[in-house]
Short mmCIF file of C-alpha atoms and ligand atoms in Angstrom, two decimals:
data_model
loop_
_atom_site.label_atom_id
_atom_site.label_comp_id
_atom_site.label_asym_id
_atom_site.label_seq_id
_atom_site.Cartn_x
_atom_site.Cartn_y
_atom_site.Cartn_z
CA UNK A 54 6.16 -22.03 65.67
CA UNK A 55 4.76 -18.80 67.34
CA UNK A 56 3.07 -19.10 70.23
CA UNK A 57 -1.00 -17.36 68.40
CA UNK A 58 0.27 -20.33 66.26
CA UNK A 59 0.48 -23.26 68.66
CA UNK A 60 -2.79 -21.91 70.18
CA UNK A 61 -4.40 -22.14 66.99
CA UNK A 62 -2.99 -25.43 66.14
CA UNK A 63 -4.74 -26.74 69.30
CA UNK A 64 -8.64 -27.55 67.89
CA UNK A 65 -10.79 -26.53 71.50
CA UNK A 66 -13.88 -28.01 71.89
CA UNK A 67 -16.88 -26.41 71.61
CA UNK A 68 -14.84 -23.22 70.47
CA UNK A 69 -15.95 -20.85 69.73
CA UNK A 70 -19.14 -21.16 71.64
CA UNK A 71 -17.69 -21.27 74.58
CA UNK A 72 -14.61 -18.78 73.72
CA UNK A 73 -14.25 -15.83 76.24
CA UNK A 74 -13.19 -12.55 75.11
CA UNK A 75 -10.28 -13.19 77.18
CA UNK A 76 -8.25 -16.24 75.95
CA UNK A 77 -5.72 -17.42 78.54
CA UNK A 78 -3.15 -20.01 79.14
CA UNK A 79 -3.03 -21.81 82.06
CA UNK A 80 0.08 -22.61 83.63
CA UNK A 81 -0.18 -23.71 87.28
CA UNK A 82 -3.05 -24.94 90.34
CA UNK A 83 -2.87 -24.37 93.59
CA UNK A 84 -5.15 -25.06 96.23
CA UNK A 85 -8.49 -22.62 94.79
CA UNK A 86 -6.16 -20.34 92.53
CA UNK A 87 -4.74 -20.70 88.80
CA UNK A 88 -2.13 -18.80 87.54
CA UNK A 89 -1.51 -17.62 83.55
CA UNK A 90 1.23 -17.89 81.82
CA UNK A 91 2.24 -13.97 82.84
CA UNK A 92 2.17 -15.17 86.21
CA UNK A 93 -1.59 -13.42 87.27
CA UNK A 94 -2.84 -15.64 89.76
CA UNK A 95 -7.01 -15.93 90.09
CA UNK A 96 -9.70 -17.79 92.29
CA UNK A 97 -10.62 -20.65 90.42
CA UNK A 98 -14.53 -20.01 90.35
CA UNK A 99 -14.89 -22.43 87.93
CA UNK A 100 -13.32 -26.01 89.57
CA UNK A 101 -11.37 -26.83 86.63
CA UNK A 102 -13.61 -28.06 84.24
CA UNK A 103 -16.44 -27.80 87.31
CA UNK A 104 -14.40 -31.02 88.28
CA UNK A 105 -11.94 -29.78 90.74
CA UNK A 106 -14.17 -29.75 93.51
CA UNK A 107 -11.32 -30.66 96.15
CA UNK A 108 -9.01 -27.85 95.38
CA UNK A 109 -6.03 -28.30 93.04
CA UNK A 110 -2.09 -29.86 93.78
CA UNK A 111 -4.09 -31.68 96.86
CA UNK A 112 -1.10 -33.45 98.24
CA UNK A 113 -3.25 -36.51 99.18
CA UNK A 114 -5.00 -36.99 95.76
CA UNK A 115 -1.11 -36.45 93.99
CA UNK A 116 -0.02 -39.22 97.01
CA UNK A 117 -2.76 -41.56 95.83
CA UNK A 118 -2.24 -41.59 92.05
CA UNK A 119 1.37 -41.49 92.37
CA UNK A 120 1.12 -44.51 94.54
CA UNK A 121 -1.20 -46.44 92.40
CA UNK A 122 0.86 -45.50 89.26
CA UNK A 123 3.97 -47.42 91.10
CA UNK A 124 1.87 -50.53 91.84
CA UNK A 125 -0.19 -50.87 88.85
CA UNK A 126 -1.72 -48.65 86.39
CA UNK A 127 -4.28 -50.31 85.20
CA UNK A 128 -5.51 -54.13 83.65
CA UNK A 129 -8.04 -55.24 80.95
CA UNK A 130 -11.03 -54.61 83.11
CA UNK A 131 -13.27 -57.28 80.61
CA UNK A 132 -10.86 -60.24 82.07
CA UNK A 133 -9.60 -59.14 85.40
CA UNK A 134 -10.44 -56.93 88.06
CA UNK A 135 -8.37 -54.71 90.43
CA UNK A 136 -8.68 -53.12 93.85
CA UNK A 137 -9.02 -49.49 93.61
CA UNK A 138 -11.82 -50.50 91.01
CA UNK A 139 -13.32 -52.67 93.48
CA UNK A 140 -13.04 -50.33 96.26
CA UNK A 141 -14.85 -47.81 94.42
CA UNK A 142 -17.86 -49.65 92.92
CA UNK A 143 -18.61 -50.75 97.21
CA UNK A 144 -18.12 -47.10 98.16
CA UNK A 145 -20.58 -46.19 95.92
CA UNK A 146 -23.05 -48.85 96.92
CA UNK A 147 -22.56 -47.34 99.98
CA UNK A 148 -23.29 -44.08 100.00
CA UNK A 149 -25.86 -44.42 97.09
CA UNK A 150 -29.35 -44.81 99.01
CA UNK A 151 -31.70 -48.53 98.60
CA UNK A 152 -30.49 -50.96 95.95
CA UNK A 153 -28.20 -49.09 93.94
CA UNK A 154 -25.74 -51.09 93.95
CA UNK A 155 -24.10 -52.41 90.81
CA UNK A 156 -21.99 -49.62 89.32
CA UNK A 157 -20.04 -49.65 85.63
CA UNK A 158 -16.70 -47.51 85.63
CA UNK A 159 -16.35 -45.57 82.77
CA UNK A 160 -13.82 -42.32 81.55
CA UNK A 161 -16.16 -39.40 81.15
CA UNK A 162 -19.73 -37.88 81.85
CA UNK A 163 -20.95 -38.52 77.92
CA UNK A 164 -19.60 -42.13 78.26
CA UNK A 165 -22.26 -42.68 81.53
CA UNK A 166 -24.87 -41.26 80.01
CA UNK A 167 -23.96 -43.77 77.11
CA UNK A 168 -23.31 -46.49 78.83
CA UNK A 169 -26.80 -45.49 81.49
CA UNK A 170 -29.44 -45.45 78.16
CA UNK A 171 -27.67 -48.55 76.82
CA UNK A 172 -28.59 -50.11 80.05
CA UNK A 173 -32.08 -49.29 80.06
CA UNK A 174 -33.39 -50.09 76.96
CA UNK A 175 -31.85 -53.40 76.82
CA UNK A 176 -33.20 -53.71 80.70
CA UNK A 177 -36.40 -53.40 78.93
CA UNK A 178 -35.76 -56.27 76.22
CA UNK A 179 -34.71 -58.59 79.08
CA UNK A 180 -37.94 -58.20 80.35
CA UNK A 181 -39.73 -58.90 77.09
CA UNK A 182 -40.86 -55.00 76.68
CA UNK A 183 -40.58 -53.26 73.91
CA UNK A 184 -39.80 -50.01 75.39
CA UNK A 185 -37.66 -47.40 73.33
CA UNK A 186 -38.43 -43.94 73.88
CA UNK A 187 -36.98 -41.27 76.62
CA UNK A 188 -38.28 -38.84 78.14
CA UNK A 189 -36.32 -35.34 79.13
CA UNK A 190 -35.71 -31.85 79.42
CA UNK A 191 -35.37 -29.58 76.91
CA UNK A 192 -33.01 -27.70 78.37
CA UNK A 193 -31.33 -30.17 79.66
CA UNK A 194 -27.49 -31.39 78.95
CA UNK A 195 -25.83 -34.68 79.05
CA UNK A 196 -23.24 -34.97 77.10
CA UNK A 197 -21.09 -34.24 73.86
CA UNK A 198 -21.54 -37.61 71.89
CA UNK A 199 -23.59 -38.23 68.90
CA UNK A 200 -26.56 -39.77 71.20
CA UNK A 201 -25.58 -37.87 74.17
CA UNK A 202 -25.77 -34.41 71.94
CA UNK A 203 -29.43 -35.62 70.65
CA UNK A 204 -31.08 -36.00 74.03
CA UNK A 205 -30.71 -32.15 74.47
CA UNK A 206 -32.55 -29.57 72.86
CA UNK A 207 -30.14 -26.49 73.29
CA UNK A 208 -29.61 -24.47 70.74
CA UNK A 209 -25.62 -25.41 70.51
CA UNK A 210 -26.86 -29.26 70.69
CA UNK A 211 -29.64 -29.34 67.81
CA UNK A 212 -28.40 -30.87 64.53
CA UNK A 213 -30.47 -32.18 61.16
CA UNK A 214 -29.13 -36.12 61.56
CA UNK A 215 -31.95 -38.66 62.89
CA UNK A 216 -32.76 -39.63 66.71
CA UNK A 217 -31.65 -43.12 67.63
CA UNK A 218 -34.55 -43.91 69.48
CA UNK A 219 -37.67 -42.05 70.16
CA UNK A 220 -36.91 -38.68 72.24
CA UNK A 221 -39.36 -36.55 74.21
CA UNK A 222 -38.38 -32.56 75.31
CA UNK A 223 -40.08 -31.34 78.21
CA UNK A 224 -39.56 -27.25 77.93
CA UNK A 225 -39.30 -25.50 80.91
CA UNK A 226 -42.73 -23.66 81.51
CA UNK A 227 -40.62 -20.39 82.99
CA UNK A 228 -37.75 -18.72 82.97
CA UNK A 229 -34.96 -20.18 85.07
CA UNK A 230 -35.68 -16.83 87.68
CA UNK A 231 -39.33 -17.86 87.72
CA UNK A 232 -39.04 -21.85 88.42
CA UNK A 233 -39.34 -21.60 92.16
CA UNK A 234 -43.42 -21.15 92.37
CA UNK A 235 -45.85 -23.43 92.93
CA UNK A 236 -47.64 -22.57 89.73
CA UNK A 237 -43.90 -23.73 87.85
CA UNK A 238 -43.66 -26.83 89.64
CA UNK A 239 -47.32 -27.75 88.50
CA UNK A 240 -46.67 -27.06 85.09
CA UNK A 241 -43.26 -28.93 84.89
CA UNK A 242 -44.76 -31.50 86.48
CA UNK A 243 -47.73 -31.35 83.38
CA UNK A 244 -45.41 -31.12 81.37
CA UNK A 245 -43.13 -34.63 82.13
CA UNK A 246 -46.62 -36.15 82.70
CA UNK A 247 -48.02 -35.52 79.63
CA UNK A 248 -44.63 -36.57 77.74
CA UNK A 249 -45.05 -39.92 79.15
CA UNK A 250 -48.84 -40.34 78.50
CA UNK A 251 -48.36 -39.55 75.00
CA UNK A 252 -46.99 -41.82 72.34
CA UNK A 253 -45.65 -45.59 73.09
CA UNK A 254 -44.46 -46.34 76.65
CA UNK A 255 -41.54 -44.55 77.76
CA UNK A 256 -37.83 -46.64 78.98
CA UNK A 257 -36.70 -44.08 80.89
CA UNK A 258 -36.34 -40.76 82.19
CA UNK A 259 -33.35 -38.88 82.33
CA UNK A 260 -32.17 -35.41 83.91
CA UNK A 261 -30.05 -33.68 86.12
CA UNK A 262 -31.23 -32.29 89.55
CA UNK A 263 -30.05 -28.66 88.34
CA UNK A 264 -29.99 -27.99 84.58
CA UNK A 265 -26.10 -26.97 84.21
CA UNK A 266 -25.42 -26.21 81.12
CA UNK A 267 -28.85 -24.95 80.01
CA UNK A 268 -28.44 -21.67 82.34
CA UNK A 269 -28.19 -22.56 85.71
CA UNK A 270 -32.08 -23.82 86.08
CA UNK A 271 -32.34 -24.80 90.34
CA UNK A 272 -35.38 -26.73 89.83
CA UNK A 273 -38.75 -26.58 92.18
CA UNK A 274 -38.39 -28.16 95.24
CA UNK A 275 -40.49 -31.49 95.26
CA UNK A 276 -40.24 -31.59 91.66
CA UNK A 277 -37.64 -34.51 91.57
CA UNK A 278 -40.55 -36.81 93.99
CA UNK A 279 -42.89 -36.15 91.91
CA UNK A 280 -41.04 -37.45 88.87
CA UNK A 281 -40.23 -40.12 90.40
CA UNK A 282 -43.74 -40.81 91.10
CA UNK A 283 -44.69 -40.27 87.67
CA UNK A 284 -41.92 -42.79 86.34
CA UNK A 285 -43.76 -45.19 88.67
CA UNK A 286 -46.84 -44.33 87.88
CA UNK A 287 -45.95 -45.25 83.98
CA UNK A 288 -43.51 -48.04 84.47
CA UNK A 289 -40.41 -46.02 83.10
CA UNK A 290 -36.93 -46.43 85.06
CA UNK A 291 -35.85 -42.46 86.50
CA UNK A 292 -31.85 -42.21 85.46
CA UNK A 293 -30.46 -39.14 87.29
CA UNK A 294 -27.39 -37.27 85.54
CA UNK A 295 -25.14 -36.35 88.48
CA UNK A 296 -22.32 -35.76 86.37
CA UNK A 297 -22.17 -32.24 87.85
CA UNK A 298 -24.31 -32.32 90.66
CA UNK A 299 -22.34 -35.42 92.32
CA UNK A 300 -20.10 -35.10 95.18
CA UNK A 301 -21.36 -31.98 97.29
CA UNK A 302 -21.67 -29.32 94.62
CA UNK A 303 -24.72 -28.25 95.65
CA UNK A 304 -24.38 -28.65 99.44
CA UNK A 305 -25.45 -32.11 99.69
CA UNK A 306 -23.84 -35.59 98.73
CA UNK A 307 -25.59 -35.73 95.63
CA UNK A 308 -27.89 -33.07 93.72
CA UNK A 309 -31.21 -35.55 94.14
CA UNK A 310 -30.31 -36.08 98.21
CA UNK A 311 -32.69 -32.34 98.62
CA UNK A 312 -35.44 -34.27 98.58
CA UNK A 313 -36.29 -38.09 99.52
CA UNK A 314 -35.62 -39.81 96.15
CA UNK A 315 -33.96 -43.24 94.92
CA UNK A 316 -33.41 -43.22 91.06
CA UNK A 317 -32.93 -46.59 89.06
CA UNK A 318 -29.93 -45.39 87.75
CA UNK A 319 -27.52 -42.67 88.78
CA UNK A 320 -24.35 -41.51 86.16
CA UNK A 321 -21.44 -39.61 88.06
CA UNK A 322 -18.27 -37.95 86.87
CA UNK A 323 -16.39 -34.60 87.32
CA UNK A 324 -16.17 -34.39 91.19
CA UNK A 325 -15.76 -38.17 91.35
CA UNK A 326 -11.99 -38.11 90.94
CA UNK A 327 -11.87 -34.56 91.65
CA UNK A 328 -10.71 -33.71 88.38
CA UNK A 329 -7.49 -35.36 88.57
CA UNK A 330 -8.18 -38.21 86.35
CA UNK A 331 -10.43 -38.80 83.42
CA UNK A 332 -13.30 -40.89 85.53
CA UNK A 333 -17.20 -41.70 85.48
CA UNK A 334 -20.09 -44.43 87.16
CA UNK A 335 -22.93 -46.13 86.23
CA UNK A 336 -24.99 -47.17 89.32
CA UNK A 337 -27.82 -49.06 88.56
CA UNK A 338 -30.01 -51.13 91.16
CA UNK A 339 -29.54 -54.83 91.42
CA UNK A 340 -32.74 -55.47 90.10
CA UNK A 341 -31.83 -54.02 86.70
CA UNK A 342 -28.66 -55.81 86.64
CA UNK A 343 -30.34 -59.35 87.90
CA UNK A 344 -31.89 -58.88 84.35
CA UNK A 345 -28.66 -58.77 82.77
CA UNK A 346 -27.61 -62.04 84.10
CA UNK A 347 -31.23 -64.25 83.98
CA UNK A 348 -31.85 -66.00 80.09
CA UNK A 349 -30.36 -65.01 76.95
CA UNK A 350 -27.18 -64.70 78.64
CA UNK A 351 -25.35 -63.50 75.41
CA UNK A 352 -27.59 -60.40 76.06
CA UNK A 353 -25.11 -59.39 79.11
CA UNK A 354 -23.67 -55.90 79.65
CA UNK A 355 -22.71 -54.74 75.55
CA UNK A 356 -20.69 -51.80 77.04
CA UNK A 357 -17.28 -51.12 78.20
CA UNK A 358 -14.06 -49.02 77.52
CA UNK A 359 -10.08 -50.04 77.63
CA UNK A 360 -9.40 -47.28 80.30
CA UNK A 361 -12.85 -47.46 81.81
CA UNK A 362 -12.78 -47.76 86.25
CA UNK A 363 -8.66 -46.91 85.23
CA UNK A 364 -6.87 -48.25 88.37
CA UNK A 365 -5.20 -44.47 89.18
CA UNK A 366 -8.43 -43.06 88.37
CA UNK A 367 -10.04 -45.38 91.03
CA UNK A 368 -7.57 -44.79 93.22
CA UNK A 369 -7.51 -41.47 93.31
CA UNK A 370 -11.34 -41.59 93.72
CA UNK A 371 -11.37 -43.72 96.84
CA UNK A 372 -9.29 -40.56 98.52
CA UNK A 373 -11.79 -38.09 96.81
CA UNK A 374 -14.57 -39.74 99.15
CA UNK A 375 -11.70 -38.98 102.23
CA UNK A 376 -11.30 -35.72 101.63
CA UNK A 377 -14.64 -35.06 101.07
CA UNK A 378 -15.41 -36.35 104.32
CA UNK A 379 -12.47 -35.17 106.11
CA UNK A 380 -12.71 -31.93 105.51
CA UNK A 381 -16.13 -31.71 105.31
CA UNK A 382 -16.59 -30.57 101.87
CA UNK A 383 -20.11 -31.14 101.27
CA UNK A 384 -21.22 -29.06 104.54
CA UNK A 385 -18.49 -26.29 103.52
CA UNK A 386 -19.96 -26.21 100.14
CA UNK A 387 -23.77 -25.52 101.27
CA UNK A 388 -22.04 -22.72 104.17
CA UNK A 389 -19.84 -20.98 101.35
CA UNK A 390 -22.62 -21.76 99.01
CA UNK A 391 -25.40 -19.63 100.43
CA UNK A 392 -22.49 -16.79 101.27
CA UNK A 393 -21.81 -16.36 97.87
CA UNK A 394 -25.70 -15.93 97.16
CA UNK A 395 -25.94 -13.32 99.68
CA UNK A 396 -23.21 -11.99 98.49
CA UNK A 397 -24.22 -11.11 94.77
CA UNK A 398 -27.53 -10.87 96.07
CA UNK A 399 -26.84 -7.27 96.96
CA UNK A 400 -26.85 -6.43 92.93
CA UNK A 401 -29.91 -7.67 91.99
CA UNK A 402 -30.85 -3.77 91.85
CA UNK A 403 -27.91 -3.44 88.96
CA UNK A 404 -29.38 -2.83 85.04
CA UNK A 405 -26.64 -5.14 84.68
CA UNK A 406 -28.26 -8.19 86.69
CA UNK A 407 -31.32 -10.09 85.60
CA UNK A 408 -31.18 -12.37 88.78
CA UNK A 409 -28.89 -14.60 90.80
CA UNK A 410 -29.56 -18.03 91.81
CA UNK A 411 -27.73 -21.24 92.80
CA UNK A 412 -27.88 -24.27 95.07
CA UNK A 413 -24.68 -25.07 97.18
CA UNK A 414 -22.02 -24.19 94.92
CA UNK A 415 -23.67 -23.54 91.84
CA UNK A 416 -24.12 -20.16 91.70
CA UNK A 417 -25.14 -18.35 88.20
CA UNK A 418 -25.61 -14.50 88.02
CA UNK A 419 -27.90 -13.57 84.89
CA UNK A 420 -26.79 -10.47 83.28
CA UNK A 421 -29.42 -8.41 81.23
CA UNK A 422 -27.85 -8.96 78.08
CA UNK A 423 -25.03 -11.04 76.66
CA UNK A 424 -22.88 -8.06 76.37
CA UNK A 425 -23.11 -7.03 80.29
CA UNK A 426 -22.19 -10.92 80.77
CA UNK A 427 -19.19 -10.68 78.78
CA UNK A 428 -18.18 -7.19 80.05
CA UNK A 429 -18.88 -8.33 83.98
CA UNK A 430 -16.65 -12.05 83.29
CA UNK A 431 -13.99 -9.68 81.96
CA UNK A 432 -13.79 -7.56 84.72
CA UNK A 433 -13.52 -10.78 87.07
CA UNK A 434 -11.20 -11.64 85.72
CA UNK A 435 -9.22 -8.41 86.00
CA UNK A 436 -10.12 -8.39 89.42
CA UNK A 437 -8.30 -12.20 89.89
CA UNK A 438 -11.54 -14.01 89.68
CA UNK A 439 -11.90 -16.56 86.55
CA UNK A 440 -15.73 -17.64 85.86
CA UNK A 441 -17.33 -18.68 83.14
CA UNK A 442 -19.65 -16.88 80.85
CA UNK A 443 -22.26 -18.38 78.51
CA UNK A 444 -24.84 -15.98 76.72
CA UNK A 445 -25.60 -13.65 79.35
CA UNK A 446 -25.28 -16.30 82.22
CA UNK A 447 -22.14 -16.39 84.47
CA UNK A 448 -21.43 -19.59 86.56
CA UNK A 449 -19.58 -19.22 89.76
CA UNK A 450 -18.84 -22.90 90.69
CA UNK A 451 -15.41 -22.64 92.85
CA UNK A 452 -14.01 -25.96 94.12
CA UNK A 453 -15.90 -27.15 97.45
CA UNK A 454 -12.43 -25.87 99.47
CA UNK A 455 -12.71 -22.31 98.98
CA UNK A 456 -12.50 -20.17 102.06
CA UNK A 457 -14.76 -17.30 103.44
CA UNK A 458 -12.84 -14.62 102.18
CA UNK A 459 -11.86 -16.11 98.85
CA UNK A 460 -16.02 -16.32 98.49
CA UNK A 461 -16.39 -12.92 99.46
CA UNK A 462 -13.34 -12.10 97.30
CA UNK A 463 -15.41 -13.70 94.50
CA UNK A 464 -18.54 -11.13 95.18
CA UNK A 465 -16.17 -8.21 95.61
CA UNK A 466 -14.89 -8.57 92.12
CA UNK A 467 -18.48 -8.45 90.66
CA UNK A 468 -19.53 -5.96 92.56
CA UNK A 469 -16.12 -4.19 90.89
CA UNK A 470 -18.17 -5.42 87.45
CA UNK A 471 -21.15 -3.94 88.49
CA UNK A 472 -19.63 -0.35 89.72
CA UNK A 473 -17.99 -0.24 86.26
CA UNK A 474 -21.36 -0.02 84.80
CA UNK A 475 -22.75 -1.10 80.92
CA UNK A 476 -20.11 -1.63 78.43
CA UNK A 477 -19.73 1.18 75.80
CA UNK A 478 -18.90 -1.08 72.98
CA UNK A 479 -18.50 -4.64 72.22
CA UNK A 480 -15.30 -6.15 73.77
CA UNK A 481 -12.67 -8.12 72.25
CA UNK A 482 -9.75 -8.49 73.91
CA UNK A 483 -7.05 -10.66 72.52
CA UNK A 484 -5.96 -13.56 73.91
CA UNK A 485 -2.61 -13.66 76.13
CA UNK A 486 -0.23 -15.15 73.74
CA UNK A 487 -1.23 -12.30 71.10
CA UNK A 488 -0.58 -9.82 74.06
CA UNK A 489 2.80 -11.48 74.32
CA UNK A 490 3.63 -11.90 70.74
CA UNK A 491 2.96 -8.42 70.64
CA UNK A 492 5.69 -7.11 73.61
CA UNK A 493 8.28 -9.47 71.54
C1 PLP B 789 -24.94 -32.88 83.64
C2 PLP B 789 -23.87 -33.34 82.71
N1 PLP B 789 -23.95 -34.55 82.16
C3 PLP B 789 -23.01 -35.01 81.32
C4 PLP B 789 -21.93 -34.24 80.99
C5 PLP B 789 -20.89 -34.75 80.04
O1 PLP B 789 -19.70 -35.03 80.69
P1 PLP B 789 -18.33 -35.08 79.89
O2 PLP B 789 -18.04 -33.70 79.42
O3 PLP B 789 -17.35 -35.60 80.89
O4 PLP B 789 -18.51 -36.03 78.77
C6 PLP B 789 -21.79 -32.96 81.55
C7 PLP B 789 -20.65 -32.10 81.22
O5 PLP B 789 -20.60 -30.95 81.49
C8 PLP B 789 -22.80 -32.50 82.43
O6 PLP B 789 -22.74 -31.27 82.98
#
């Protein structure tokens, strides 16, 4: 089988929506760099998946699996438990702020979003409510399941088939640039307010502290209190989606830890295990579990997965937390963070750039059009920087180790972009095995 062949054999997901121009394959991690299979190495601006946030081949985190995977791999977590499982769901309590305590191990970000709106609707049955609908951003992303796909209303999201419960879409009143005034917070406030006045009591609230996928959004500082006084305010539990945000990628712990607020429920994935093993959370606060467990008690928890809180995966999480705290990732990521944004801040001048934002390491550089996006990615990557582009926006999001220079390295190779100037025509570069086939 040729090699275009085997590439084409392999189904992608979300291709090609999230295809780049430039189609590579990756061979080999080290530390922040990739290399492709014609040996180029690049800064990884992109963590992985936005998962490796503790660099890649980490000796520790290959120590820890490999340990665990002598020892045991993993047993049926419905009948048994396990250490590294145990270990994690405490470590959690105890970083997570007041009385979330009670945390569900799962294998990926869709599955906690899943498992966290399974959780509170039936919260609201054990307390005799009949409370159904949730509230959320429009713009918001949580997930690639049927129900996950359906709380979002992007554009690559939307399909025809029916909601499973009751949904609400906040939009966002500006445009990601302009959602750091006063006059934005207001509105988006307004806005989540007057989703949960209308229509039949909400069950929850969900969203992310930074909209990821839906372009980058860094949302207006004191907006997250203020939701959370709203959820009060109309009895509906505040679920926070820290799938991305979790584990210092945007210079603190956790995304919501910028301002002074305790969700009911928090999900977590990506940075949780660093990327090396399929992992996710559920941490809810006692009190919503104590419902599980009062009268009907065949009610219980009607969730769980065969791999889910997977004893490597656990394992290898427990060390994350080390290494996060040992070398002082979360503090390195809000330092190299707001380089970075100084950095490409000195091309906000370019016809190329629309505007740069970002919060720790979550940087996103708007380009004018889709076609300057494309055209400035490419060039990164030319220049040994990978990122990822997605209509018009491109995400810097390196893992939480990165270095100084390899930040300014990172800025040097847009500013390379920007020098280079508008594309003359649309680009379509083929992919690296059709370079190869082609040299055969
Ligand atoms: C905020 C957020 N929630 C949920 C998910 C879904 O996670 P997964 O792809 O692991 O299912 C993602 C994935 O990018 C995400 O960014």
């Amino acid at each position: 089988m040729s090699d275009t062949t085997r590439a084409s054999v392999l189904w992608r997901p979300w291709t090609p929506i999230t295809q780049q121009a430039q189609s590579l394959r990756i061979v080999e991690a080290l530390g922040n760099r990739v290399r492709d299979e014609d040996g180029k190495w690049y800064i990884d601006a992109i963590s992985g998946v936005l998962n490796a946030s503790c660099g890649h081949a980490h000796p520790r985190l290959i120590e820890a699996a490999t340990r665990q995977m002598g020892k045991l791999v993993h047993y049926d977590p419905m009948v048994t438990t396990h250490d590294p499982a145990e270990t994690l769901a405490t470590r959690l309590a105890d970083i997570l702020p007041g009385e979330l305590n009670e945390t569900v191990l799962l294998n990926s970000g869709s599955e906690a979003t899943e498992a966290a709106m399974r959780i509170a609707l039936q919260y609201w049955r054990n307390c005799g409510e009949d409370r159904n609908r949730v509230v959320t951003f429009e713009a918001g992303y949580h997930g690639s399941t049927f129900l996950c796909q359906k709380l979002s209303g992007l554009p690559f999201t939307v399909s025809e088939w029916p909601e499973p419960f009751p949904i609400d879409r906040v939009p966002l009143p500006a445009p990601a640039s302009g959602m750091q005034t006063q006059e934005a917070a207001d509105a988006l406030v307004a806005g989540f307010e007057q989703a949960l006045r209308s229509g039949p009591p909400a069950a929850a609230v969900i969203v992310e502290p930074l909209l990821g996928l839906g372009g980058c959004v860094v949302l207006p500082s004191g907006f997250l209190s203020r939701l959370r006084a709203l959820c009060d305010e109309y009895g509906a539990l505040l679920i926070l989606d820290e799938v991305f945000c979790g584990f210092g990628r945007t210079g603190r712990m956790f995304g919501f830890e910028h301002e002074t607020v305790t969700p009911d429920l928090v999900t977590m994935s990506k940075g949780i295990s660093g990327g090396y093993l399929p992992l996710a959370a559920v941490t809810a606060t006692s009190a919503i579990k104590q419902s599980f467990l009062s009268e009907p008690l065949v009610q219980g928890l009607r969730y769980g997965h065969t791999t889910g809180g997977h004893a490597v995966a656990a394992a290898v999480a427990n060390t994350v937390l080390d290494v996060i705290a040992e070398e002082r990732l979360v503090e390195n990521s809000a330092t190299q963070g707001r380089r970075l944004l100084d950095g490409l801040g000195q091309f906000t001048d370019s016809p190329l750039v629309a505007g740069v934002r970002g919060l720790g390491l979550v940087v996103a550089l708007e380009a004018t059009s889709v076609e300057a996006g494309e055209a400035i990615a490419e060039t990164m990557a030319d220049e040994g920087v990978m990122a990822r582009h997605e209509r018009g926006v491109i995400r810097i999001a390196p893992p939480l180790t990165i270095s100084a220079q390899e930040t300014d390295q990172i800025a040097q190779a847009v500013g390379v972009a920007i020098g280079r100037g508008a594309p003359a025509a649309p680009l379509r570069r083929s992919s690296s095995a059709e370079r190869r086939e082609r040299t055969e």
